[in-house]
XYZ file of N, CA and C in Angstrom:
807
model
N 0.819 -1.199 0.000
C 0.000 0.000 0.000
C 0.854 1.251 0.000
N 1.861 1.276 0.827
C 2.697 2.469 0.917
C 3.549 2.658 -0.328
N 3.893 1.565 -1.058
C 4.675 1.707 -2.277
C 3.820 2.282 -3.403
N 2.575 1.882 -3.490
C 1.694 2.380 -4.535
C 1.213 3.792 -4.210
N 0.946 4.064 -2.928
C 0.448 5.364 -2.503
C 1.351 5.894 -1.390
N 2.538 6.407 -1.753
C 3.517 6.792 -0.735
C 3.059 7.928 0.163
N 2.070 8.719 -0.287
C 1.625 9.860 0.506
C 0.425 9.501 1.378
N -0.247 8.401 1.072
C -1.528 8.104 1.706
C -1.412 7.927 3.223
N -0.495 7.069 3.663
C -0.390 6.795 5.093
C 0.091 8.009 5.878
N 1.151 8.717 5.450
C 1.525 9.936 6.184
C 0.404 10.962 6.228
N -0.358 11.072 5.141
C -1.472 12.010 5.127
C -2.553 11.584 6.116
N -2.826 10.278 6.167
C -3.810 9.772 7.122
C -3.349 10.017 8.555
N -2.062 9.783 8.830
C -1.530 10.035 10.168
C -1.610 11.520 10.518
N -1.391 12.374 9.533
C -1.496 13.822 9.776
C -2.932 14.210 10.120
N -3.898 13.623 9.408
C -5.308 13.891 9.696
C -5.655 13.453 11.118
N -5.197 12.260 11.500
C -5.477 11.760 12.842
C -4.808 12.618 13.906
N -3.611 13.127 13.608
C -2.932 13.992 14.571
C -3.721 15.279 14.791
N -4.249 15.855 13.718
C -5.059 17.074 13.836
C -6.317 16.801 14.659
N -6.967 15.666 14.404
C -8.194 15.326 15.126
C -7.904 15.104 16.611
N -6.806 14.415 16.920
C -6.452 14.161 18.312
C -6.136 15.473 19.036
N -5.412 16.365 18.381
C -5.106 17.672 18.981
C -6.398 18.444 19.239
N -7.314 18.412 18.277
C -8.587 19.101 18.455
C -9.370 18.511 19.625
N -9.369 17.180 19.750
C -10.095 16.536 20.843
C -9.466 16.841 22.200
N -8.134 16.919 22.236
C -7.437 17.123 23.506
C -7.482 18.574 23.973
N -7.418 19.501 23.023
C -7.278 20.916 23.398
C -8.455 21.780 22.969
N -9.599 21.162 22.662
C -10.767 21.927 22.214
C -11.181 23.027 23.192
N -11.207 22.781 24.521
C -11.630 23.855 25.434
C -10.744 25.086 25.374
N -9.483 24.922 24.990
C -8.566 26.061 24.895
C -8.532 26.640 23.475
N -8.738 25.782 22.480
C -8.722 26.259 21.098
C -9.987 27.043 20.758
N -11.134 26.541 21.210
C -12.427 27.202 20.941
C -13.222 27.276 22.245
N -12.852 28.181 23.148
C -13.503 28.227 24.467
C -14.991 28.555 24.404
N -15.443 29.280 23.400
C -16.865 29.632 23.311
C -17.554 28.960 22.152
N -17.295 27.677 21.974
C -17.802 26.965 20.793
C -19.325 26.966 20.711
N -20.006 26.879 21.852
C -21.470 26.783 21.840
C -22.151 28.126 22.094
N -21.359 29.200 22.102
C -21.951 30.525 22.333
C -22.883 30.893 21.183
N -24.076 31.352 21.519
C -25.079 31.684 20.509
C -25.113 33.195 20.255
N -25.396 33.530 19.005
C -25.556 34.927 18.601
C -26.785 35.003 17.703
N -27.942 35.133 18.341
C -29.193 35.103 17.592
C -29.337 36.296 16.659
N -28.635 37.370 16.959
C -28.699 38.535 16.072
C -28.019 38.239 14.729
N -26.969 37.416 14.772
C -26.281 37.042 13.530
C -27.061 35.974 12.775
N -27.541 34.960 13.509
C -28.287 33.888 12.876
C -27.411 33.093 11.929
N -28.040 32.457 10.952
C -27.285 31.639 10.016
C -26.700 32.509 8.906
N -25.449 32.236 8.589
C -24.774 32.998 7.536
C -23.698 32.136 6.901
N -23.314 32.480 5.698
C -22.280 31.735 4.993
C -20.891 32.126 5.453
N -19.857 31.503 4.905
C -18.476 31.827 5.280
C -18.179 33.305 5.098
N -17.438 33.862 6.043
C -17.086 35.275 5.974
C -16.038 35.606 7.010
N -15.676 36.864 7.134
C -14.669 37.280 8.119
C -15.090 36.879 9.540
N -14.186 36.220 10.242
C -14.474 35.774 11.606
C -15.176 34.445 11.677
N -15.765 33.988 10.578
C -16.478 32.707 10.538
C -16.123 31.998 9.228
N -14.980 31.299 9.174
C -14.524 30.684 7.910
C -15.516 29.699 7.305
N -16.319 29.047 8.154
C -17.318 28.101 7.659
C -18.737 28.617 7.901
N -18.861 29.865 8.264
C -20.175 30.442 8.498
C -20.711 30.108 9.881
N -22.002 30.378 10.077
C -22.673 30.112 11.355
C -23.942 29.306 11.113
N -24.460 28.707 12.187
C -25.709 27.957 12.064
C -26.882 28.865 12.406
N -28.085 28.279 12.534
C -29.273 29.101 12.751
C -29.300 29.754 14.127
N -28.457 29.291 15.057
C -28.358 29.909 16.371
C -27.194 30.883 16.459
N -26.536 31.112 15.348
C -25.418 32.038 15.334
C -24.121 31.456 15.863
N -24.050 30.143 16.011
C -22.822 29.504 16.500
C -21.851 29.297 15.344
N -20.584 29.522 15.618
C -19.553 29.369 14.597
C -19.381 27.893 14.248
N -19.530 27.547 12.977
C -19.483 26.148 12.539
C -18.099 25.558 12.744
N -17.046 26.321 12.463
C -15.691 25.808 12.651
C -15.423 25.500 14.117
N -15.881 26.351 15.020
C -15.706 26.102 16.453
C -16.455 24.846 16.881
N -17.674 24.667 16.363
C -18.436 23.454 16.663
C -17.729 22.214 16.137
N -17.081 22.347 14.976
C -16.364 21.223 14.383
C -15.183 20.807 15.258
N -14.415 21.803 15.725
C -13.272 21.506 16.590
C -13.744 20.930 17.919
N -14.758 21.548 18.513
C -15.262 21.070 19.798
C -15.916 19.696 19.667
N -16.490 19.409 18.490
C -17.143 18.118 18.291
C -16.196 16.942 18.352
N -14.915 17.179 18.069
C -13.931 16.100 18.163
C -13.798 15.603 19.598
N -14.148 16.462 20.562
C -13.995 16.095 21.971
C -14.985 15.020 22.405
N -16.109 14.887 21.714
C -17.057 13.810 22.009
C -16.926 12.662 21.005
N -16.588 12.991 19.754
C -16.511 11.949 18.724
C -15.336 11.009 18.954
N -14.163 11.567 19.288
C -12.953 10.745 19.383
C -12.892 9.914 20.663
N -13.088 10.498 21.864
C -12.979 9.684 23.085
C -13.964 8.527 23.130
N -15.207 8.755 22.673
C -16.182 7.673 22.689
C -15.780 6.532 21.765
N -15.337 6.874 20.552
C -14.901 5.841 19.607
C -13.662 5.123 20.127
N -12.756 5.882 20.768
C -11.574 5.256 21.356
C -11.966 4.293 22.475
N -12.947 4.690 23.295
C -13.403 3.820 24.381
C -14.000 2.527 23.840
N -14.751 2.640 22.742
C -15.320 1.437 22.124
C -14.212 0.524 21.605
N -13.231 1.117 20.892
C -12.133 0.320 20.340
C -11.314 -0.330 21.454
N -11.004 0.442 22.505
C -10.205 -0.099 23.613
C -10.977 -1.160 24.388
N -12.261 -0.905 24.640
C -13.072 -1.880 25.375
C -13.254 -3.173 24.615
N -13.555 -3.071 23.324
C -13.722 -4.288 22.525
C -12.403 -5.022 22.363
N -11.300 -4.274 22.323
C -9.982 -4.900 22.241
C -9.691 -5.683 23.521
N -10.024 -5.106 24.679
C -9.792 -5.791 25.953
C -10.622 -7.064 26.057
N -11.919 -6.935 25.786
C -12.806 -8.107 25.860
C -12.398 -9.153 24.827
N -12.137 -8.709 23.612
C -11.772 -9.640 22.554
C -10.467 -10.356 22.811
N -9.491 -9.636 23.397
C -8.209 -10.280 23.709
C -8.370 -11.341 24.785
N -9.121 -11.038 25.824
C -9.316 -12.009 26.909
C -10.045 -13.257 26.403
N -11.133 -13.055 25.671
C -11.903 -14.198 25.180
C -11.155 -14.946 24.080
N -10.495 -14.211 23.197
C -9.744 -14.864 22.122
C -8.572 -15.676 22.640
N -7.873 -15.144 23.639
C -6.774 -15.898 24.246
C -7.271 -17.187 24.882
N -8.368 -17.084 25.632
C -8.913 -18.275 26.296
C -9.391 -19.302 25.285
N -10.103 -18.850 24.246
C -10.636 -19.778 23.252
C -9.518 -20.462 22.480
N -8.511 -19.700 22.059
C -7.431 -20.278 21.259
C -6.488 -21.148 22.062
N -6.250 -20.780 23.311
C -5.273 -21.520 24.121
C -5.867 -22.798 24.702
N -7.059 -22.698 25.290
C -7.643 -23.862 25.962
C -8.385 -24.776 24.999
N -9.019 -24.192 23.971
C -9.784 -25.011 23.038
C -10.968 -25.680 23.732
N -11.438 -26.778 23.185
C -12.503 -27.550 23.815
C -13.762 -26.734 24.061
N -14.352 -26.926 25.260
C -15.619 -26.264 25.572
C -15.473 -24.745 25.636
N -14.293 -24.275 26.076
C -14.072 -22.824 26.139
C -14.127 -22.224 24.742
N -13.480 -22.882 23.794
C -13.491 -22.408 22.412
C -14.896 -22.446 21.839
N -15.614 -23.534 22.077
C -16.984 -23.663 21.569
C -17.898 -22.589 22.132
N -17.811 -22.365 23.439
C -18.671 -21.378 24.090
C -18.398 -19.967 23.568
N -17.121 -19.612 23.495
C -16.767 -18.261 23.046
C -17.140 -18.053 21.584
N -16.884 -19.035 20.748
C -17.172 -18.879 19.323
C -18.664 -18.851 19.030
N -19.472 -19.600 19.802
C -20.915 -19.527 19.578
C -21.454 -18.171 20.020
N -20.855 -17.600 21.076
C -21.243 -16.246 21.486
C -20.862 -15.246 20.401
N -19.678 -15.402 19.825
C -19.242 -14.508 18.754
C -20.151 -14.640 17.536
N -20.530 -15.860 17.194
C -21.435 -16.070 16.060
C -22.779 -15.384 16.303
N -23.261 -15.465 17.547
C -24.526 -14.814 17.881
C -24.422 -13.302 17.712
N -23.339 -12.729 18.191
C -23.144 -11.285 18.073
C -22.995 -10.863 16.609
N -22.311 -11.685 15.816
C -22.130 -11.372 14.402
C -23.453 -11.444 13.635
N -24.386 -12.245 14.115
C -25.674 -12.371 13.428
C -26.579 -11.171 13.662
N -26.205 -10.307 14.621
C -27.019 -9.140 14.948
C -26.478 -7.905 14.232
N -27.345 -7.097 13.658
C -26.893 -5.822 13.060
C -26.524 -4.843 14.175
N -25.240 -4.552 14.309
C -24.747 -3.807 15.469
C -25.434 -2.455 15.633
N -25.489 -1.673 14.577
C -26.052 -0.332 14.688
C -27.540 -0.381 15.010
N -28.256 -1.315 14.380
C -29.691 -1.428 14.640
C -29.950 -1.835 16.094
N -29.162 -2.779 16.607
C -29.309 -3.183 18.009
C -29.009 -2.010 18.935
N -27.959 -1.245 18.621
C -27.618 -0.081 19.446
C -28.753 0.939 19.432
N -29.396 1.146 18.280
C -30.517 2.077 18.183
C -31.682 1.608 19.048
N -31.987 0.310 18.980
C -33.105 -0.233 19.752
C -32.828 -0.131 21.248
N -31.642 -0.563 21.674
C -31.305 -0.530 23.102
C -31.294 0.905 23.626
N -30.644 1.812 22.873
C -30.586 3.207 23.308
C -31.975 3.833 23.330
N -32.816 3.478 22.353
C -34.165 4.020 22.322
C -35.016 3.516 23.470
N -34.903 2.221 23.794
C -35.709 1.640 24.868
C -35.261 2.155 26.232
N -33.957 2.285 26.437
C -33.416 2.687 27.736
C -33.203 4.198 27.857
N -33.637 4.942 26.856
C -33.580 6.391 26.979
C -32.357 7.049 26.387
N -31.555 6.323 25.643
C -30.385 6.916 25.001
C -29.296 7.265 25.988
N -28.386 8.112 25.552
C -27.248 8.485 26.387
C -25.948 8.024 25.765
N -24.930 8.878 25.858
C -23.650 8.592 25.222
C -22.964 7.382 25.858
N -22.976 7.328 27.195
C -22.337 6.205 27.885
C -22.974 4.875 27.546
N -24.296 4.857 27.455
C -25.002 3.627 27.095
C -24.649 3.196 25.677
N -24.591 4.160 24.761
C -24.237 3.837 23.378
C -22.842 3.232 23.296
N -21.898 3.786 24.050
C -20.529 3.261 24.060
C -20.510 1.835 24.613
N -21.219 1.598 25.720
C -21.238 0.272 26.334
C -21.826 -0.776 25.395
N -22.906 -0.431 24.708
C -23.547 -1.377 23.785
C -22.614 -1.704 22.630
N -21.941 -0.697 22.095
C -21.043 -0.934 20.968
C -19.819 -1.747 21.373
N -19.361 -1.607 22.602
C -18.245 -2.437 23.074
C -18.629 -3.913 22.998
N -19.829 -4.232 23.469
C -20.295 -5.625 23.445
C -20.447 -6.126 22.012
N -20.961 -5.283 21.132
C -21.255 -5.710 19.764
C -20.013 -5.760 18.878
N -18.978 -4.964 19.208
C -17.760 -4.943 18.388
C -16.716 -5.947 18.848
N -16.795 -6.403 20.092
C -15.751 -7.288 20.632
C -15.626 -8.632 19.908
N -16.701 -9.204 19.307
C -16.510 -10.472 18.586
C -15.482 -10.394 17.464
N -15.348 -9.234 16.819
C -14.346 -9.098 15.759
C -12.946 -9.328 16.311
N -12.639 -8.654 17.430
C -11.332 -8.850 18.058
C -11.175 -10.275 18.568
N -12.268 -10.851 19.074
C -12.201 -12.220 19.591
C -11.769 -13.194 18.505
N -12.356 -13.096 17.335
C -12.007 -14.003 16.240
C -10.578 -13.781 15.757
N -10.199 -12.508 15.639
C -8.841 -12.206 15.172
C -7.811 -12.762 16.153
N -8.008 -12.514 17.433
C -7.053 -12.976 18.442
C -7.058 -14.493 18.530
N -8.216 -15.110 18.488
C -8.283 -16.579 18.547
C -7.486 -17.201 17.413
N -7.672 -16.676 16.187
C -6.931 -17.215 15.054
C -5.429 -17.067 15.225
N -4.995 -15.915 15.755
C -3.563 -15.698 15.971
C -3.023 -16.620 17.055
N -3.821 -16.849 18.101
C -3.385 -17.740 19.190
C -3.265 -19.180 18.691
N -4.206 -19.614 17.884
C -4.134 -20.970 17.341
C -2.864 -21.171 16.526
N -2.428 -20.103 15.853
C -1.207 -20.204 15.055
C 0.035 -20.246 15.952
N -0.052 -19.619 17.135
C 1.088 -19.563 18.047
C 1.092 -20.711 19.066
N -0.062 -21.360 19.241
C -0.259 -22.308 20.353
C 0.778 -23.425 20.393
N 1.211 -23.902 19.249
C 2.125 -25.061 19.221
C 3.544 -24.668 18.821
N 3.868 -23.408 18.970
C 5.238 -22.969 18.709
C 6.177 -23.490 19.799
N 7.457 -23.649 19.480
C 8.414 -24.179 20.472
C 8.490 -23.359 21.758
N 8.345 -22.039 21.678
C 8.472 -21.242 22.903
C 7.316 -21.521 23.865
N 6.138 -21.872 23.334
C 5.013 -22.212 24.196
C 5.251 -23.576 24.844
N 5.769 -24.521 24.071
C 6.065 -25.838 24.625
C 7.153 -25.745 25.697
N 8.125 -24.846 25.477
C 9.166 -24.649 26.482
C 8.586 -24.069 27.764
N 7.656 -23.156 27.632
C 7.013 -22.566 28.813
C 6.205 -23.614 29.566
N 5.562 -24.535 28.833
C 4.815 -25.605 29.484
C 5.740 -26.550 30.252
N 6.904 -26.829 29.679
C 7.866 -27.695 30.360
C 8.378 -27.069 31.652
N 8.357 -25.751 31.731
C 8.774 -25.059 32.952
C 7.651 -24.958 33.975
N 6.491 -25.552 33.647
C 5.329 -25.547 34.531
C 4.823 -24.131 34.839
N 4.935 -23.245 33.865
C 4.381 -21.908 34.037
C 2.861 -21.972 33.959
N 2.192 -21.068 34.648
C 0.735 -21.064 34.658
C 0.191 -20.684 33.288
N -1.013 -21.150 33.007
C -1.639 -20.844 31.721
C -1.791 -19.335 31.543
N -2.168 -18.636 32.626
C -2.343 -17.185 32.541
C -1.035 -16.496 32.155
N 0.068 -16.945 32.743
C 1.356 -16.324 32.425
C 1.784 -16.628 30.993
N 1.537 -17.848 30.551
C 1.895 -18.204 29.172
C 1.105 -17.352 28.179
N -0.188 -17.189 28.471
C -1.033 -16.422 27.555
C -0.664 -14.949 27.534
N -0.453 -14.362 28.711
C -0.248 -12.912 28.782
C 1.195 -12.478 28.595
N 2.143 -13.296 29.056
C 3.557 -12.888 29.006
C 4.304 -13.437 27.792
N 3.774 -14.480 27.175
C 4.491 -15.112 26.070
C 3.725 -15.041 24.745
N 2.443 -15.455 24.764
C 1.683 -15.479 23.511
C 1.206 -14.085 23.125
N 0.632 -13.356 24.079
C 0.009 -12.079 23.730
C 0.977 -11.078 23.094
N 2.220 -10.927 23.592
C 3.124 -9.970 22.915
C 3.351 -10.289 21.444
N 3.242 -11.558 21.059
C 3.453 -11.937 19.662
C 2.235 -11.688 18.782
N 1.057 -11.556 19.396
C -0.151 -11.311 18.601
C -0.669 -9.887 18.801
N -0.020 -9.112 19.664
C -0.476 -7.743 19.945
C -0.546 -6.872 18.691
N 0.429 -6.954 17.764
C 0.333 -6.109 16.563
C -0.934 -6.355 15.751
N -1.340 -7.618 15.619
C -2.558 -7.944 14.878
C -3.775 -7.371 15.603
N -3.773 -7.485 16.931
C -4.872 -6.948 17.724
C -4.946 -5.429 17.602
N -3.796 -4.778 17.566
C -3.756 -3.318 17.434
C -4.311 -2.873 16.087
N -3.954 -3.584 15.031
C -4.471 -3.255 13.704
C -5.987 -3.395 13.664
N -6.512 -4.434 14.287
C -7.962 -4.628 14.347
C -8.622 -3.510 15.148
N -7.956 -3.026 16.196
C -8.507 -1.948 17.018
C -8.670 -0.669 16.215
N -7.743 -0.390 15.296
C -7.855 0.806 14.458
C -9.106 0.723 13.578
N -9.382 -0.458 13.049
C -10.568 -0.620 12.214
C -11.832 -0.468 13.052
N -11.838 -1.017 14.263
C -12.984 -0.849 15.150
C -13.174 0.610 15.543
N -12.061 1.321 15.685
C -12.112 2.753 15.996
C -12.925 3.479 14.917
N -12.638 3.166 13.656
C -13.345 3.819 12.546
C -14.829 3.464 12.554
N -15.140 2.166 12.737
C -16.542 1.750 12.760
C -17.279 2.395 13.933
N -16.619 2.490 15.078
C -17.245 3.082 16.260
C -17.512 4.569 16.052
N -16.581 5.257 15.398
C -16.760 6.681 15.125
C -18.009 6.919 14.285
N -18.166 6.132 13.235
C -19.326 6.274 12.359
C -20.607 5.887 13.110
N -20.558 4.820 13.895
C -21.743 4.356 14.612
C -22.199 5.365 15.657
N -21.258 5.905 16.429
C -21.615 6.890 17.451
C -22.144 8.177 16.817
N -21.554 8.582 15.709
C -22.050 9.767 15.006
C -23.460 9.515 14.471
N -23.721 8.298 14.021
C -25.061 7.958 13.537
C -26.076 8.008 14.671
N -25.704 7.493 15.839
C -26.609 7.534 16.989
C -26.873 8.972 17.427
N -25.842 9.796 17.421
C -26.033 11.206 17.772
C -26.910 11.905 16.744
N -26.746 11.555 15.482
C -27.586 12.121 14.423
C -29.056 11.800 14.666
N -29.316 10.603 15.192
C -30.695 10.178 15.459
C -31.207 10.667 16.805
N -30.362 11.379 17.555
C -30.782 11.897 18.848
C -30.636 10.909 19.986
N -29.853 9.836 19.785
C -29.691 8.798 20.805
C -28.294 8.795 21.417
N -27.499 9.793 21.097
C -26.141 9.871 21.634
C -26.007 11.022 22.604
N -25.280 12.045 22.210
C -25.065 13.202 23.073
C -26.351 14.010 23.188
N -26.508 14.796 24.259
C -27.721 15.608 24.419
C -27.825 16.683 23.346
N -29.030 17.194 23.165
C -29.271 18.245 22.180
C -28.439 19.479 22.516
N -27.890 20.096 21.481
C -27.093 21.296 21.666
C -25.627 21.046 21.943
N -25.242 19.791 22.163
C -23.839 19.467 22.440
C -23.032 19.527 21.148
N -21.778 19.980 21.236
C -20.932 19.993 20.032
C -20.457 18.591 19.683
N -21.086 17.985 18.721
C -20.736 16.640 18.263
C -20.978 16.596 16.773
N -20.128 15.905 16.038
C -20.240 15.893 14.583
C -21.597 15.369 14.119
N -22.027 14.260 14.684
C -23.315 13.700 14.292
C -24.469 14.609 14.676
N -24.401 15.183 15.868
C -25.472 16.070 16.341
C -25.506 17.366 15.536
N -24.327 17.917 15.243
C -24.260 19.134 14.441
C -24.844 18.905 13.052
N -24.546 17.753 12.486
C -25.097 17.407 11.172
C -26.612 17.320 11.228
N -27.146 16.725 12.288
C -28.601 16.599 12.432
C -29.254 17.960 12.649
N -28.642 18.800 13.479
C -29.232 20.108 13.786
C -29.269 21.030 12.580
N -28.300 20.873 11.671
C -28.183 21.810 10.554
C -28.658 21.250 9.223
N -29.214 20.047 9.213
C -29.569 19.436 7.933
C -30.653 20.225 7.194
N -31.452 20.990 7.936
C -32.494 21.786 7.268
C -31.956 23.118 6.759
N -30.677 23.409 7.076
C -30.077 24.684 6.677
C -29.110 24.518 5.507
N -29.287 23.454 4.737
C -28.337 23.136 3.668
C -28.248 24.250 2.629
N -29.360 24.874 2.305
C -29.347 25.924 1.281
C -28.823 27.249 1.838
N -29.103 27.520 3.129
C -28.671 28.791 3.713
C -27.167 28.811 3.948
N -26.609 27.703 4.453
C -25.156 27.588 4.661
C -24.765 26.130 4.509
N -24.420 25.717 3.301
C -24.088 24.299 3.064
C -22.975 23.779 3.963
N -22.014 24.644 4.354
C -20.888 24.181 5.151
C -21.303 23.743 6.547
N -22.428 24.210 7.025
C -22.919 23.777 8.332
C -23.278 22.295 8.322
N -23.551 21.751 7.131
C -23.869 20.324 6.979
C -22.675 19.559 6.425
N -22.010 20.156 5.447
C -20.907 19.462 4.771
C -19.726 19.248 5.717
N -19.388 20.253 6.523
C -18.189 20.176 7.370
C -18.240 19.021 8.372
N -19.308 18.867 9.184
C -19.317 17.718 10.110
C -19.379 16.380 9.397
N -20.077 16.335 8.252
C -20.112 15.087 7.490
C -18.737 14.709 6.973
N -18.013 15.691 6.444
C -16.653 15.436 5.977
C -15.737 15.036 7.124
N -15.928 15.627 8.295
C -15.090 15.285 9.446
C -15.219 13.802 9.784
N -16.445 13.297 9.785
C -16.670 11.870 10.069
C -16.059 11.001 8.977
N -16.311 11.361 7.721
C -15.835 10.539 6.596
C -14.314 10.515 6.526
N -13.690 11.686 6.601
C -12.234 11.765 6.461
C -11.535 11.077 7.628
N -12.032 11.275 8.846
C -11.407 10.628 10.009
C -11.553 9.117 9.944
N -12.745 8.639 9.586
C -12.959 7.190 9.472
C -12.092 6.597 8.366
N -11.972 7.308 7.243
C -11.128 6.817 6.147
C -9.664 6.763 6.578
N -9.211 7.776 7.312
C -7.824 7.778 7.789
C -7.565 6.614 8.748
N -8.512 6.351 9.636
C -8.368 5.226 10.568
C -8.339 3.899 9.819
N -9.212 3.739 8.838
C -9.220 2.507 8.039
C -7.910 2.321 7.293
N -7.392 3.401 6.737
C -6.143 3.327 5.977
C -4.984 2.916 6.873
N -4.883 3.534 8.042
C -3.807 3.190 8.972
C -3.975 1.767 9.478
N -5.218 1.358 9.775
C -5.454 -0.007 10.225
C -5.072 -1.041 9.178
N -5.439 -0.801 7.910
C -5.072 -1.723 6.829
C -3.559 -1.765 6.638
N -2.932 -0.602 6.718
C -1.478 -0.532 6.558
C -0.767 -1.312 7.663
N -1.221 -1.147 8.897
C -0.619 -1.892 10.013
C -0.819 -3.387 9.835
N -2.026 -3.782 9.416
C -2.319 -5.208 9.249
C -1.415 -5.822 8.182
N -1.276 -5.156 7.035
C -0.422 -5.679 5.973
C 1.045 -5.717 6.404
N 1.463 -4.684 7.116
C 2.854 -4.637 7.570
C 3.160 -5.767 8.537
N 2.253 -6.026 9.480
C 2.471 -7.086 10.443
C 2.402 -8.465 9.796
N 1.529 -8.606 8.792
C 1.437 -9.882 8.075
C 2.753 -10.182 7.330
N 3.297 -9.167 6.678
C 4.569 -9.371 5.964
C 5.681 -9.720 6.938
N 5.711 -9.054 8.083
C 6.737 -9.336 9.074
C 6.583 -10.752 9.629
N 5.316 -11.186 9.831
C 5.078 -12.539 10.350
C 5.531 -13.591 9.356
N 5.292 -13.327 8.042
C 5.726 -14.310 7.027
C 7.228 -14.360 6.909
């Protein structure tokens, strides 16, 4: 990938760096992001407002920067949580096999048979929505992907000489899995986490767009897109900018995740 598109990965990393900086320093970069100016109302790009304002007179660029503060941490929490659950279950299934493998894999098959976003919409709608609830539901629904990836990697490592040597030393199963096997499969798990990060970002933005994520009026890419969708003709950037933020960030995460996966596969071979 990097040989055919030498600029793609550095560009994706640059995009992610900008998004992370915006998420980390939004309160200092745009301290009055949600400040309303009803006298100004909605307007197109101009001096002081590079992307214009929405119908409440809020600066669209400030909302975009501040929106990273809810979009990124939630997606990161989903990716990290599913990675943790998937690593624990995948290690157990691949190492012990037998009933443990059967139980974990049938649970993963059940989760894979469910449409993740639709289930998240139903659960959030029934229980009243909320950002924390949406994150928790997506962790459960995304973890089977990591479970399968880790299980497959463990099965490939299970009969390597270093594992047999550890068994001859009477080391505990937990130590063999965490101190010996896991470091060798961590790169594959990390690559999968980047892909889950992208899926989680899109899913959380979709839930916020439907009103099941962050509260109304909060600076969030999905929520901003929903609030301004009726203002497309008055100020197109109020709709285009948050949509592009989700698309470009998710594409950058997918690109980096694919690049890491291919790189680790070549190194393993």
